[in-house]
Amino acid sequence: MGQQHCMQTQPLFTLAATTLDAPDARELAQFYQDLLGWPIRKEEPGWVEIAPPDRRAGLSFQTEPLFTRPRWPSTRFEQQMMMHLDIEVNDLSSAVEHALALGATMTDFQPQDDVRVLCDPAGHPFCLFVRTGPGA
């Protein structure tokens, strides 16, 4: 006789945060807190979480003593970027100015006219963009 299969409902999955490693979690969290205007949700030694007030997914930061700054654009022999954040803004030039004033740096390579690639103080690349085209 055949095996009986129980019908199970799929568990609910909710993305709570994206976590970035840094030499100093608190320092990097402060940068993104100032950039995004999100409050701290949780803080403990070596760990900080920030999130929008509506409790959607936020960002977490953990201190990693062996952290190596990523390189973008990637090269074969240096730490490659494993991910990046895309942050929509309503005014690209003022958003870039704000990010630079907080300690971000502009990358040399800018692949698109409506996107600016910057690096946070720990070296993680992130993109600021203005939505264009259909549905903008």
JSON list of C-alpha atoms in Angstrom, two decimals:
[
{"chain": "A", "resi": 1, "resn": "MET", "atom": "CA", "xyz": [0.00, 0.00, 0.00]},
{"chain": "A", "resi": 2, "resn": "GLY", "atom": "CA", "xyz": [1.05, 3.58, -0.64]},
{"chain": "A", "resi": 3, "resn": "GLN", "atom": "CA", "xyz": [2.31, 6.05, 1.91]},
{"chain": "A", "resi": 4, "resn": "GLN", "atom": "CA", "xyz": [-0.22, 8.43, 3.38]},
{"chain": "A", "resi": 5, "resn": "HIS", "atom": "CA", "xyz": [0.69, 12.12, 3.19]},
{"chain": "A", "resi": 6, "resn": "CYS", "atom": "CA", "xyz": [-0.56, 14.54, 5.77]},
{"chain": "A", "resi": 7, "resn": "MET", "atom": "CA", "xyz": [-1.72, 17.87, 4.46]},
{"chain": "A", "resi": 8, "resn": "GLN", "atom": "CA", "xyz": [0.32, 20.51, 6.19]},
{"chain": "A", "resi": 9, "resn": "THR", "atom": "CA", "xyz": [-0.10, 24.20, 5.80]},
{"chain": "A", "resi": 10, "resn": "GLN", "atom": "CA", "xyz": [3.00, 26.12, 4.87]},
{"chain": "A", "resi": 11, "resn": "PRO", "atom": "CA", "xyz": [4.40, 28.13, 7.77]},
{"chain": "A", "resi": 12, "resn": "LEU", "atom": "CA", "xyz": [4.22, 31.91, 7.52]},
{"chain": "A", "resi": 13, "resn": "PHE", "atom": "CA", "xyz": [7.50, 33.56, 6.58]},
{"chain": "A", "resi": 14, "resn": "THR", "atom": "CA", "xyz": [8.04, 37.29, 7.15]},
{"chain": "A", "resi": 15, "resn": "LEU", "atom": "CA", "xyz": [11.29, 39.05, 6.33]},
{"chain": "A", "resi": 16, "resn": "ALA", "atom": "CA", "xyz": [12.19, 40.90, 9.53]},
{"chain": "A", "resi": 17, "resn": "ALA", "atom": "CA", "xyz": [15.49, 42.52, 8.57]},
{"chain": "A", "resi": 18, "resn": "THR", "atom": "CA", "xyz": [18.58, 42.50, 6.42]},
{"chain": "A", "resi": 19, "resn": "THR", "atom": "CA", "xyz": [21.76, 42.29, 8.50]},
{"chain": "A", "resi": 20, "resn": "LEU", "atom": "CA", "xyz": [24.98, 44.08, 7.64]},
{"chain": "A", "resi": 21, "resn": "ASP", "atom": "CA", "xyz": [28.31, 43.22, 9.24]},
{"chain": "A", "resi": 22, "resn": "ALA", "atom": "CA", "xyz": [30.55, 46.11, 10.23]},
{"chain": "A", "resi": 23, "resn": "PRO", "atom": "CA", "xyz": [33.63, 46.83, 12.34]},
{"chain": "A", "resi": 24, "resn": "ASP", "atom": "CA", "xyz": [31.29, 48.77, 14.69]},
{"chain": "A", "resi": 25, "resn": "ALA", "atom": "CA", "xyz": [27.58, 47.92, 14.58]},
{"chain": "A", "resi": 26, "resn": "ARG", "atom": "CA", "xyz": [26.54, 51.04, 16.49]},
{"chain": "A", "resi": 27, "resn": "GLU", "atom": "CA", "xyz": [28.45, 53.38, 14.19]},
{"chain": "A", "resi": 28, "resn": "LEU", "atom": "CA", "xyz": [26.96, 51.89, 11.01]},
{"chain": "A", "resi": 29, "resn": "ALA", "atom": "CA", "xyz": [23.47, 51.77, 12.54]},
{"chain": "A", "resi": 30, "resn": "GLN", "atom": "CA", "xyz": [23.77, 55.48, 13.35]},
{"chain": "A", "resi": 31, "resn": "PHE", "atom": "CA", "xyz": [24.59, 56.24, 9.70]},
{"chain": "A", "resi": 32, "resn": "TYR", "atom": "CA", "xyz": [21.50, 54.40, 8.42]},
{"chain": "A", "resi": 33, "resn": "GLN", "atom": "CA", "xyz": [19.34, 55.76, 11.23]},
{"chain": "A", "resi": 34, "resn": "ASP", "atom": "CA", "xyz": [20.29, 59.29, 10.15]},
{"chain": "A", "resi": 35, "resn": "LEU", "atom": "CA", "xyz": [19.91, 58.46, 6.45]},
{"chain": "A", "resi": 36, "resn": "LEU", "atom": "CA", "xyz": [16.52, 56.74, 6.67]},
{"chain": "A", "resi": 37, "resn": "GLY", "atom": "CA", "xyz": [15.08, 58.43, 9.77]},
{"chain": "A", "resi": 38, "resn": "TRP", "atom": "CA", "xyz": [14.23, 55.08, 11.36]},
{"chain": "A", "resi": 39, "resn": "PRO", "atom": "CA", "xyz": [14.27, 54.61, 15.14]},
{"chain": "A", "resi": 40, "resn": "ILE", "atom": "CA", "xyz": [16.25, 51.95, 16.96]},
{"chain": "A", "resi": 41, "resn": "ARG", "atom": "CA", "xyz": [14.13, 48.84, 17.53]},
{"chain": "A", "resi": 42, "resn": "LYS", "atom": "CA", "xyz": [16.70, 46.92, 19.58]},
{"chain": "A", "resi": 43, "resn": "GLU", "atom": "CA", "xyz": [20.25, 47.44, 20.80]},
{"chain": "A", "resi": 44, "resn": "GLU", "atom": "CA", "xyz": [22.65, 45.21, 22.67]},
{"chain": "A", "resi": 45, "resn": "PRO", "atom": "CA", "xyz": [26.44, 44.85, 22.64]},
{"chain": "A", "resi": 46, "resn": "GLY", "atom": "CA", "xyz": [27.59, 44.28, 19.05]},
{"chain": "A", "resi": 47, "resn": "TRP", "atom": "CA", "xyz": [24.04, 44.34, 17.66]},
{"chain": "A", "resi": 48, "resn": "VAL", "atom": "CA", "xyz": [21.62, 47.12, 16.63]},
{"chain": "A", "resi": 49, "resn": "GLU", "atom": "CA", "xyz": [18.29, 46.95, 14.79]},
{"chain": "A", "resi": 50, "resn": "ILE", "atom": "CA", "xyz": [16.52, 49.90, 13.16]},
{"chain": "A", "resi": 51, "resn": "ALA", "atom": "CA", "xyz": [13.12, 49.78, 11.49]},
{"chain": "A", "resi": 52, "resn": "PRO", "atom": "CA", "xyz": [10.44, 52.06, 10.11]},
{"chain": "A", "resi": 53, "resn": "PRO", "atom": "CA", "xyz": [7.74, 53.04, 12.61]},
{"chain": "A", "resi": 54, "resn": "ASP", "atom": "CA", "xyz": [5.16, 50.81, 10.86]},
{"chain": "A", "resi": 55, "resn": "ARG", "atom": "CA", "xyz": [7.22, 47.76, 11.92]},
{"chain": "A", "resi": 56, "resn": "ARG", "atom": "CA", "xyz": [7.99, 46.61, 8.37]},
{"chain": "A", "resi": 57, "resn": "ALA", "atom": "CA", "xyz": [11.31, 44.91, 7.70]},
{"chain": "A", "resi": 58, "resn": "GLY", "atom": "CA", "xyz": [14.26, 46.91, 8.92]},
{"chain": "A", "resi": 59, "resn": "LEU", "atom": "CA", "xyz": [18.03, 46.75, 8.99]},
{"chain": "A", "resi": 60, "resn": "SER", "atom": "CA", "xyz": [20.21, 45.03, 11.57]},
{"chain": "A", "resi": 61, "resn": "PHE", "atom": "CA", "xyz": [23.90, 45.59, 12.17]},
{"chain": "A", "resi": 62, "resn": "GLN", "atom": "CA", "xyz": [26.36, 43.27, 13.86]},
{"chain": "A", "resi": 63, "resn": "THR", "atom": "CA", "xyz": [29.92, 43.92, 14.86]},
{"chain": "A", "resi": 64, "resn": "GLU", "atom": "CA", "xyz": [32.31, 41.64, 12.99]},
{"chain": "A", "resi": 65, "resn": "PRO", "atom": "CA", "xyz": [35.91, 41.97, 14.20]},
{"chain": "A", "resi": 66, "resn": "LEU", "atom": "CA", "xyz": [37.24, 40.32, 11.00]},
{"chain": "A", "resi": 67, "resn": "PHE", "atom": "CA", "xyz": [35.18, 42.55, 8.68]},
{"chain": "A", "resi": 68, "resn": "THR", "atom": "CA", "xyz": [36.76, 43.30, 5.29]},
{"chain": "A", "resi": 69, "resn": "ARG", "atom": "CA", "xyz": [35.41, 46.20, 3.23]},
{"chain": "A", "resi": 70, "resn": "PRO", "atom": "CA", "xyz": [33.79, 45.02, 0.00]},
{"chain": "A", "resi": 71, "resn": "ARG", "atom": "CA", "xyz": [35.04, 46.23, -3.38]},
{"chain": "A", "resi": 72, "resn": "TRP", "atom": "CA", "xyz": [32.67, 47.63, -6.01]},
{"chain": "A", "resi": 73, "resn": "PRO", "atom": "CA", "xyz": [32.79, 47.15, -8.87]},
{"chain": "A", "resi": 74, "resn": "SER", "atom": "CA", "xyz": [34.04, 43.69, -8.00]},
{"chain": "A", "resi": 75, "resn": "THR", "atom": "CA", "xyz": [37.50, 42.42, -8.78]},
{"chain": "A", "resi": 76, "resn": "ARG", "atom": "CA", "xyz": [38.68, 38.84, -8.71]},
{"chain": "A", "resi": 77, "resn": "PHE", "atom": "CA", "xyz": [41.13, 39.22, -5.83]},
{"chain": "A", "resi": 78, "resn": "GLU", "atom": "CA", "xyz": [39.33, 41.50, -3.37]},
{"chain": "A", "resi": 79, "resn": "GLN", "atom": "CA", "xyz": [36.30, 41.06, -1.12]},
{"chain": "A", "resi": 80, "resn": "GLN", "atom": "CA", "xyz": [33.29, 41.16, -3.42]},
{"chain": "A", "resi": 81, "resn": "MET", "atom": "CA", "xyz": [30.02, 42.86, -2.64]},
{"chain": "A", "resi": 82, "resn": "MET", "atom": "CA", "xyz": [27.58, 40.12, -1.61]},
{"chain": "A", "resi": 83, "resn": "MET", "atom": "CA", "xyz": [24.49, 42.32, -1.64]},
{"chain": "A", "resi": 84, "resn": "HIS", "atom": "CA", "xyz": [23.48, 45.96, -1.72]},
{"chain": "A", "resi": 85, "resn": "LEU", "atom": "CA", "xyz": [20.56, 48.11, -0.64]},
{"chain": "A", "resi": 86, "resn": "ASP", "atom": "CA", "xyz": [18.35, 49.94, -3.15]},
{"chain": "A", "resi": 87, "resn": "ILE", "atom": "CA", "xyz": [16.82, 53.04, -1.56]},
{"chain": "A", "resi": 88, "resn": "GLU", "atom": "CA", "xyz": [14.15, 54.99, -3.43]},
{"chain": "A", "resi": 89, "resn": "VAL", "atom": "CA", "xyz": [14.27, 58.78, -3.01]},
{"chain": "A", "resi": 90, "resn": "ASN", "atom": "CA", "xyz": [12.13, 61.62, -4.31]},
{"chain": "A", "resi": 91, "resn": "ASP", "atom": "CA", "xyz": [15.02, 63.94, -5.20]},
{"chain": "A", "resi": 92, "resn": "LEU", "atom": "CA", "xyz": [18.25, 62.27, -6.24]},
{"chain": "A", "resi": 93, "resn": "SER", "atom": "CA", "xyz": [20.64, 65.22, -5.98]},
{"chain": "A", "resi": 94, "resn": "SER", "atom": "CA", "xyz": [19.51, 66.29, -2.49]},
{"chain": "A", "resi": 95, "resn": "ALA", "atom": "CA", "xyz": [19.47, 62.67, -1.29]},
{"chain": "A", "resi": 96, "resn": "VAL", "atom": "CA", "xyz": [23.05, 62.22, -2.50]},
{"chain": "A", "resi": 97, "resn": "GLU", "atom": "CA", "xyz": [24.11, 65.44, -0.75]},
{"chain": "A", "resi": 98, "resn": "HIS", "atom": "CA", "xyz": [22.44, 64.26, 2.48]},
{"chain": "A", "resi": 99, "resn": "ALA", "atom": "CA", "xyz": [24.12, 60.83, 2.31]},
{"chain": "A", "resi": 100, "resn": "LEU", "atom": "CA", "xyz": [27.52, 62.40, 1.63]},
{"chain": "A", "resi": 101, "resn": "ALA", "atom": "CA", "xyz": [27.09, 64.80, 4.57]},
{"chain": "A", "resi": 102, "resn": "LEU", "atom": "CA", "xyz": [26.42, 61.77, 6.82]},
{"chain": "A", "resi": 103, "resn": "GLY", "atom": "CA", "xyz": [29.65, 60.05, 5.77]},
{"chain": "A", "resi": 104, "resn": "ALA", "atom": "CA", "xyz": [28.82, 58.12, 2.60]},
{"chain": "A", "resi": 105, "resn": "THR", "atom": "CA", "xyz": [31.23, 58.22, -0.31]},
{"chain": "A", "resi": 106, "resn": "MET", "atom": "CA", "xyz": [30.39, 58.31, -4.02]},
{"chain": "A", "resi": 107, "resn": "THR", "atom": "CA", "xyz": [31.76, 55.44, -6.10]},
{"chain": "A", "resi": 108, "resn": "ASP", "atom": "CA", "xyz": [33.76, 56.22, -9.23]},
{"chain": "A", "resi": 109, "resn": "PHE", "atom": "CA", "xyz": [31.58, 54.01, -11.43]},
{"chain": "A", "resi": 110, "resn": "GLN", "atom": "CA", "xyz": [27.97, 55.17, -11.91]},
{"chain": "A", "resi": 111, "resn": "PRO", "atom": "CA", "xyz": [26.12, 52.73, -14.20]},
{"chain": "A", "resi": 112, "resn": "GLN", "atom": "CA", "xyz": [22.83, 54.63, -14.69]},
{"chain": "A", "resi": 113, "resn": "ASP", "atom": "CA", "xyz": [21.61, 58.24, -14.99]},
{"chain": "A", "resi": 114, "resn": "ASP", "atom": "CA", "xyz": [18.75, 57.84, -12.49]},
{"chain": "A", "resi": 115, "resn": "VAL", "atom": "CA", "xyz": [20.77, 55.88, -9.89]},
{"chain": "A", "resi": 116, "resn": "ARG", "atom": "CA", "xyz": [23.71, 56.90, -7.72]},
{"chain": "A", "resi": 117, "resn": "VAL", "atom": "CA", "xyz": [25.94, 54.25, -6.18]},
{"chain": "A", "resi": 118, "resn": "LEU", "atom": "CA", "xyz": [27.49, 55.25, -2.86]},
{"chain": "A", "resi": 119, "resn": "CYS", "atom": "CA", "xyz": [29.26, 53.38, -0.08]},
{"chain": "A", "resi": 120, "resn": "ASP", "atom": "CA", "xyz": [28.34, 53.64, 3.58]},
{"chain": "A", "resi": 121, "resn": "PRO", "atom": "CA", "xyz": [31.09, 54.34, 6.15]},
{"chain": "A", "resi": 122, "resn": "ALA", "atom": "CA", "xyz": [31.89, 50.60, 6.41]},
{"chain": "A", "resi": 123, "resn": "GLY", "atom": "CA", "xyz": [32.17, 50.29, 2.62]},
{"chain": "A", "resi": 124, "resn": "HIS", "atom": "CA", "xyz": [28.88, 48.56, 1.77]},
{"chain": "A", "resi": 125, "resn": "PRO", "atom": "CA", "xyz": [27.62, 49.84, -1.60]},
{"chain": "A", "resi": 126, "resn": "PHE", "atom": "CA", "xyz": [24.05, 51.13, -1.72]},
{"chain": "A", "resi": 127, "resn": "CYS", "atom": "CA", "xyz": [22.01, 52.71, -4.48]},
{"chain": "A", "resi": 128, "resn": "LEU", "atom": "CA", "xyz": [19.85, 55.81, -4.30]},
{"chain": "A", "resi": 129, "resn": "PHE", "atom": "CA", "xyz": [17.34, 56.01, -7.14]},
{"chain": "A", "resi": 130, "resn": "VAL", "atom": "CA", "xyz": [14.32, 57.91, -8.39]},
{"chain": "A", "resi": 131, "resn": "ARG", "atom": "CA", "xyz": [11.59, 55.72, -9.82]},
{"chain": "A", "resi": 132, "resn": "THR", "atom": "CA", "xyz": [11.08, 56.50, -13.50]},
{"chain": "A", "resi": 133, "resn": "GLY", "atom": "CA", "xyz": [9.06, 55.04, -16.35]},
{"chain": "A", "resi": 134, "resn": "PRO", "atom": "CA", "xyz": [5.66, 53.31, -16.21]},
{"chain": "A", "resi": 135, "resn": "GLY", "atom": "CA", "xyz": [4.13, 53.20, -12.74]},
{"chain": "A", "resi": 136, "resn": "ALA", "atom": "CA", "xyz": [6.48, 55.88, -11.39]}
]
